[in-house]
mmCIF file of C-alpha atoms in Angstrom:
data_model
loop_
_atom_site.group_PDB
_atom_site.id
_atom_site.type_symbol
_atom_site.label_atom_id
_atom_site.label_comp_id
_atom_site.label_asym_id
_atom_site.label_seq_id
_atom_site.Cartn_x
_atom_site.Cartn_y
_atom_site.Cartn_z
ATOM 1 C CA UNK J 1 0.000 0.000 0.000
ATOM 2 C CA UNK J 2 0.991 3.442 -0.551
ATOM 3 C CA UNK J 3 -0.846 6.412 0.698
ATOM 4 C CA UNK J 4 -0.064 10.282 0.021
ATOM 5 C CA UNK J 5 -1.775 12.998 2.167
ATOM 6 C CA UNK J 6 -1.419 16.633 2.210
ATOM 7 C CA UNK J 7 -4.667 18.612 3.432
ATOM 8 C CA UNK J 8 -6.218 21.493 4.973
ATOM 9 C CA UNK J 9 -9.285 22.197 5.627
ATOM 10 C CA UNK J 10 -10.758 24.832 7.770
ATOM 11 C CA UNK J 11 -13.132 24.432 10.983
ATOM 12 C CA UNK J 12 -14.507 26.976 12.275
ATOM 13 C CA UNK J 13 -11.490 28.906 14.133
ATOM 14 C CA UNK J 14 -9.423 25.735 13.699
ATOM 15 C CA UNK J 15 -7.384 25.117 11.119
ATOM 16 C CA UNK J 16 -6.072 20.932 9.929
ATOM 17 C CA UNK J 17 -2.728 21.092 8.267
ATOM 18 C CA UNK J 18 -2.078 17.102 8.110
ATOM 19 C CA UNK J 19 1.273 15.736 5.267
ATOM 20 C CA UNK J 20 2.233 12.949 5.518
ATOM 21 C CA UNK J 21 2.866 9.506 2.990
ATOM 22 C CA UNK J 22 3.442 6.014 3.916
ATOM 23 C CA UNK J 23 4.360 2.572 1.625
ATOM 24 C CA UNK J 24 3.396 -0.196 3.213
ATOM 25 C CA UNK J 25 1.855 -2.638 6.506
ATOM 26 C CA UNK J 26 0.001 -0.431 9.856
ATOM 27 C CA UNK J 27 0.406 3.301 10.180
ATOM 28 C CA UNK J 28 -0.511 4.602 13.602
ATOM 29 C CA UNK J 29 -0.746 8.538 14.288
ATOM 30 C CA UNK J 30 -1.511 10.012 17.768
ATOM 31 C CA UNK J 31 -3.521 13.010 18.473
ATOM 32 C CA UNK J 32 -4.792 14.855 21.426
ATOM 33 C CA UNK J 33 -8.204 14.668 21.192
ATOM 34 C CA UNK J 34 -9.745 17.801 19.018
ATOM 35 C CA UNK J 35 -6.554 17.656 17.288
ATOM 36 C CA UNK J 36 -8.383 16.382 14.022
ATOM 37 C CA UNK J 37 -7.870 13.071 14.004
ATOM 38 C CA UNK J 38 -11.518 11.468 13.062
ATOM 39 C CA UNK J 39 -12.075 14.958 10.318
ATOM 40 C CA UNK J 40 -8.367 13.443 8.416
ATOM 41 C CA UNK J 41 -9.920 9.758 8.185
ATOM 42 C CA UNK J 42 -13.258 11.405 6.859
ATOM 43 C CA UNK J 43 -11.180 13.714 4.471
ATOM 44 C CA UNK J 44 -9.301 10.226 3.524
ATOM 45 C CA UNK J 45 -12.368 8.429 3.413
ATOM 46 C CA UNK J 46 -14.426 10.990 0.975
ATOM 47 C CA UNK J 47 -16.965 11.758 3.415
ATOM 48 C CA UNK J 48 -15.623 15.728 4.127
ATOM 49 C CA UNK J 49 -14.258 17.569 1.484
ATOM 50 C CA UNK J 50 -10.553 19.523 2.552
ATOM 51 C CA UNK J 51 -10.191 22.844 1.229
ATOM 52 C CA UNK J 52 -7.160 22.151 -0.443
ATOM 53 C CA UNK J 53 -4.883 19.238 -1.081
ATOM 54 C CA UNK J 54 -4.731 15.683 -2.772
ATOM 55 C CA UNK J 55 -5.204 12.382 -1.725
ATOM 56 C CA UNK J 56 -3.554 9.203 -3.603
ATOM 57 C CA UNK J 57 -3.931 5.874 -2.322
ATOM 58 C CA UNK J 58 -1.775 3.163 -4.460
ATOM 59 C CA UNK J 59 -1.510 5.419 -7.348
ATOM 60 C CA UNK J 60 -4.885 6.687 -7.559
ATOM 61 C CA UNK J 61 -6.012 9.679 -6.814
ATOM 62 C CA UNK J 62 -9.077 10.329 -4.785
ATOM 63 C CA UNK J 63 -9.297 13.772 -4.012
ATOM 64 C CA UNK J 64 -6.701 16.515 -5.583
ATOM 65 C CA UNK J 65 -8.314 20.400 -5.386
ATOM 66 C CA UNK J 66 -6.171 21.900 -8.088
ATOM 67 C CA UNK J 67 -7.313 19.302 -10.891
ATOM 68 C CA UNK J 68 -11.087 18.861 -9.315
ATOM 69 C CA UNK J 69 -10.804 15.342 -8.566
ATOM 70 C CA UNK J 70 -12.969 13.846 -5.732
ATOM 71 C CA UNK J 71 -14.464 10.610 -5.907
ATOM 72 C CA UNK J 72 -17.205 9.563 -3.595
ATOM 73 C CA UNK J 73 -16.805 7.419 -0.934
ATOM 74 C CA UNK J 74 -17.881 4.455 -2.324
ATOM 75 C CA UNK J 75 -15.537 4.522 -4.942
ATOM 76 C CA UNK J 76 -12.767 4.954 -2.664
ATOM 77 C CA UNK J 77 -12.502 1.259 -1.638
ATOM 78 C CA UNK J 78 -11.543 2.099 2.254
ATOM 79 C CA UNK J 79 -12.633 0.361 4.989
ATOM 80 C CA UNK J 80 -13.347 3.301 8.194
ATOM 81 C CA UNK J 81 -14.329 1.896 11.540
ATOM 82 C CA UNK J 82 -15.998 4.333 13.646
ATOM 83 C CA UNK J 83 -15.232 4.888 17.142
ATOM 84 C CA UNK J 84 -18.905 2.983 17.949
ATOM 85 C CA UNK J 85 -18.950 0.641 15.395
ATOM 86 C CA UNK J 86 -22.299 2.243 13.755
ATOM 87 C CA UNK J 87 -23.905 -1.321 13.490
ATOM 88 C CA UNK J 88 -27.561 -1.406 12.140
ATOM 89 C CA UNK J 89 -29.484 -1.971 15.378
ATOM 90 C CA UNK J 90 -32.760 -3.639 14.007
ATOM 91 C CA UNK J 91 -30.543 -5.704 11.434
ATOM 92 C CA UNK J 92 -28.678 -9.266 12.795
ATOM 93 C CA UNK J 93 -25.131 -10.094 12.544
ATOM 94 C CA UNK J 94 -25.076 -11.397 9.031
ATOM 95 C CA UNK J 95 -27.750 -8.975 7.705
ATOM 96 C CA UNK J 96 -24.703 -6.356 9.253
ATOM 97 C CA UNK J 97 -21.870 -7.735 7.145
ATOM 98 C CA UNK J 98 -23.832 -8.383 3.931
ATOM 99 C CA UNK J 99 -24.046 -4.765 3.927
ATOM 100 C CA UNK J 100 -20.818 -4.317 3.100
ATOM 101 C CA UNK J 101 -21.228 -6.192 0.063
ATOM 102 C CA UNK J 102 -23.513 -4.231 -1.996
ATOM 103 C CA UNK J 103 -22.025 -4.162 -4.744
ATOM 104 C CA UNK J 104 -21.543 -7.971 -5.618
ATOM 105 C CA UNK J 105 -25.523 -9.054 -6.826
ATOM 106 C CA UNK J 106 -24.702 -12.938 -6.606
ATOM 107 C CA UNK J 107 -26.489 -14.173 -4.187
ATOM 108 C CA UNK J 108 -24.068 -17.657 -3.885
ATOM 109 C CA UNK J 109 -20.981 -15.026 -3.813
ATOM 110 C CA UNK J 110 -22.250 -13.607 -0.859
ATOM 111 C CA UNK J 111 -23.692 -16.466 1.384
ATOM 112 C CA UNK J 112 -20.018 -17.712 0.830
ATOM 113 C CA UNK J 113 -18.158 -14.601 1.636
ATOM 114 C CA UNK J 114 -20.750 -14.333 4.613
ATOM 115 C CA UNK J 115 -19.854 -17.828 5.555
ATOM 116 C CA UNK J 116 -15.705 -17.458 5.414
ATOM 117 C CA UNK J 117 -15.727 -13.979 7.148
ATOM 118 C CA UNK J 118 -17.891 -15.553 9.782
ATOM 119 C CA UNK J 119 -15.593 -18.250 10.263
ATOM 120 C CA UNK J 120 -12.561 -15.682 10.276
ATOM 121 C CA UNK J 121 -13.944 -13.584 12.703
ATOM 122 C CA UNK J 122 -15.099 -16.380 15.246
ATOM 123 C CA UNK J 123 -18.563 -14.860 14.564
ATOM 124 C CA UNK J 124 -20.325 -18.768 13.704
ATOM 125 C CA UNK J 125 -24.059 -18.699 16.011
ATOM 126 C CA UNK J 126 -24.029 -15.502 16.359
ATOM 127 C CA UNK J 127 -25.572 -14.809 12.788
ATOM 128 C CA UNK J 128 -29.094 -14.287 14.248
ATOM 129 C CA UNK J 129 -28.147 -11.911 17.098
ATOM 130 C CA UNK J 130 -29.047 -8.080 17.148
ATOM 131 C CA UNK J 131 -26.155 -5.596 17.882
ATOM 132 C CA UNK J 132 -27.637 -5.458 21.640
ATOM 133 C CA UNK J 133 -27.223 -9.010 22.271
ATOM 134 C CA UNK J 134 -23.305 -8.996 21.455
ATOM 135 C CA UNK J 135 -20.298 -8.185 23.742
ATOM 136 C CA UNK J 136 -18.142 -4.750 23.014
ATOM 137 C CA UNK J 137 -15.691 -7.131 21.649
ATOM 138 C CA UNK J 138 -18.344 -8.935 19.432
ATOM 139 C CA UNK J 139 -19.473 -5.786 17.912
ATOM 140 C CA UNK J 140 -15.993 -4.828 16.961
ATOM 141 C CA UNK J 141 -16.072 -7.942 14.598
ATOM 142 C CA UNK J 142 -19.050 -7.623 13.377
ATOM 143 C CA UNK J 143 -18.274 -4.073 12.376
ATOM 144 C CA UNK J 144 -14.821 -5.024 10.738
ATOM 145 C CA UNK J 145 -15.727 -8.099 9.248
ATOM 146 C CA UNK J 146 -18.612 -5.704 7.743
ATOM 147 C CA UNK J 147 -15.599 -3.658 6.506
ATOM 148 C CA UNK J 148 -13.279 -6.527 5.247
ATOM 149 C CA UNK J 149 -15.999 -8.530 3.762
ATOM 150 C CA UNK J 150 -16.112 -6.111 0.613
ATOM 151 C CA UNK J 151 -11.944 -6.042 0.022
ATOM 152 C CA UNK J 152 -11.038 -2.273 1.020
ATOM 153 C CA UNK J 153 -7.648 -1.538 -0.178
ATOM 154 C CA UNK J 154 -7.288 0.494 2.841
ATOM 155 C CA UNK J 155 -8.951 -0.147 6.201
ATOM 156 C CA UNK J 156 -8.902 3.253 8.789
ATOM 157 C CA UNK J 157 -9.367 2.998 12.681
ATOM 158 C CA UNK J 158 -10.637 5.713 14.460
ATOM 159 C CA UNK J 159 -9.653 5.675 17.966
ATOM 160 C CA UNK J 160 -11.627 1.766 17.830
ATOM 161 C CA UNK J 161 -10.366 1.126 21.342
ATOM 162 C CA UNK J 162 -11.146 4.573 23.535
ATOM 163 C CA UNK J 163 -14.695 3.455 24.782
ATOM 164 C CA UNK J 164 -13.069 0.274 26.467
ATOM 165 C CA UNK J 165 -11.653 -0.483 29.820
ATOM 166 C CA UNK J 166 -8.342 -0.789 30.245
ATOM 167 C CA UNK J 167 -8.392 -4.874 30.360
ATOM 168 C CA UNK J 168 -10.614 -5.254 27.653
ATOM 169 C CA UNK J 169 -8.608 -2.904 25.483
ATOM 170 C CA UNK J 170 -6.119 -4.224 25.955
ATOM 171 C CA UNK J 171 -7.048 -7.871 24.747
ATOM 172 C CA UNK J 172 -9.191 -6.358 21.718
ATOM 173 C CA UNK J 173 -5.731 -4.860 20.454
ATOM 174 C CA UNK J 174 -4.120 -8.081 20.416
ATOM 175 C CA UNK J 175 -6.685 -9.746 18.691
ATOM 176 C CA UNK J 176 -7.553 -7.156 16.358
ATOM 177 C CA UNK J 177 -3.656 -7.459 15.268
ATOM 178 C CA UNK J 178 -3.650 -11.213 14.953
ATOM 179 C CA UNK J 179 -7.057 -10.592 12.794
ATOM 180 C CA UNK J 180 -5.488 -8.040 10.293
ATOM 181 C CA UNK J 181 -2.390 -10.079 9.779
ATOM 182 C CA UNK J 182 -4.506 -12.952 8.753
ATOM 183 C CA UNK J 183 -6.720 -11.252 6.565
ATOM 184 C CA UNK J 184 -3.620 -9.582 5.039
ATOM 185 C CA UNK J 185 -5.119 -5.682 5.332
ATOM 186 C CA UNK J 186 -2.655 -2.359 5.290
ATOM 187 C CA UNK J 187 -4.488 -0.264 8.331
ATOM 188 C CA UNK J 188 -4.355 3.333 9.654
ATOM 189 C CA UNK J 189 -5.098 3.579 13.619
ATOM 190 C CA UNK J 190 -5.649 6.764 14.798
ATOM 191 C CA UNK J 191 -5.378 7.200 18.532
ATOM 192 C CA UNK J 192 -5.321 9.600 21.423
ATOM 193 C CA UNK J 193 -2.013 10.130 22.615
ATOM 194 C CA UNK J 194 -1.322 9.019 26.101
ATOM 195 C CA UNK J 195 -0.971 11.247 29.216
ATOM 196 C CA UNK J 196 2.752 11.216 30.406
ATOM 197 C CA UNK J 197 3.119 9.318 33.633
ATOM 198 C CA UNK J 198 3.413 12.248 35.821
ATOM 199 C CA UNK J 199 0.626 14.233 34.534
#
């Protein structure tokens, strides 16, 4: 994977000047919170607009002001996880991740994409459960196996970890490493940058 950014976009009496380019595997980039962190995924991910700047993911570009290039989101092919996962609350687990293929109208493609992201995610008997019968941890894999189900060339965390305890946190990040070097994903996590010890 590469990735090129170099934005700015204006908000309110705040100003996001964000450059920076990476080639390949997980990107993390810490942030004070308010420092911009979830509006730079968003600019990334097509769903704000910067002022000014480009955008070029692998060679393609997907936003660039001077030439008027912007392409809409989902023709982006990146994967963002919200902070709360933004499952469908009335919809199960499986109706959840079969959103994320939309675009693929065979109906045998799906039930076996469904069926191996199910089995990837540890997600099998859970395919009839609502959002509110799942775990924090359950959730998370429902929501990115909703994301990696439809083959983003780019998958974007924002902050997926900062509603959890400390325990559960940690074990989530473990496992949500072991899952994205299994499913062979390039990532960008953006987090909040811890206190120092003394503060």
């Amino acid at each position: 994977m590469s990735l090129f950014v170099d934005i700015e976009k204006r908000l309110g009496k705040f100003k996001l000047e964000l450059k920076f380019e990476t080639n390949s595997g997980v990107l993390g980039l810490l942030g004070a919170s308010g420092s911009g962190k979830s509006m730079t995924l968003k600019c990334i991910a097509g769903i704000e607009r910067p002022d000014r700047g480009k955008v070029v993911l692998d060679g393609v570009t997907l936003f660039d002001s001077e030439s008027g290039v912007n392409l809409p989101p989902q023709k982006r092919r990146v994967g963002y996880l919200f902070q709360n996962y933004a499952l469908f609350p009335n919809m199960t687990v499986s109706q959840n991740i079969l959103c994320g293929l939309y675009r693929d109208k065979s109906k045998p493609n799906k039930e076996k994409a469904l069926n191996e992201i199910l089995d990837l995610f540890q997600l099998g008997g859970l395919e009839s459960h609502k959002p509110s019968q799942l775990s924090g941890g359950q959730q998370q894999r429902v929501a990115l196996a909703r994301i990696l189900v439809g083959s983003p060339n780019l998958l974007m965390l924002d902050e997926p970890f900062s509603a959890l305890d400390g325990h559960l946190r940690g074990h989530l990040q473990i496992q949500m490493r072991h899952l994205l070097q299994k499913f062979g994903k390039n990532a960008l996590n953006f987090g909040r940058q811890p206190k120092p010890a003394y503060a």
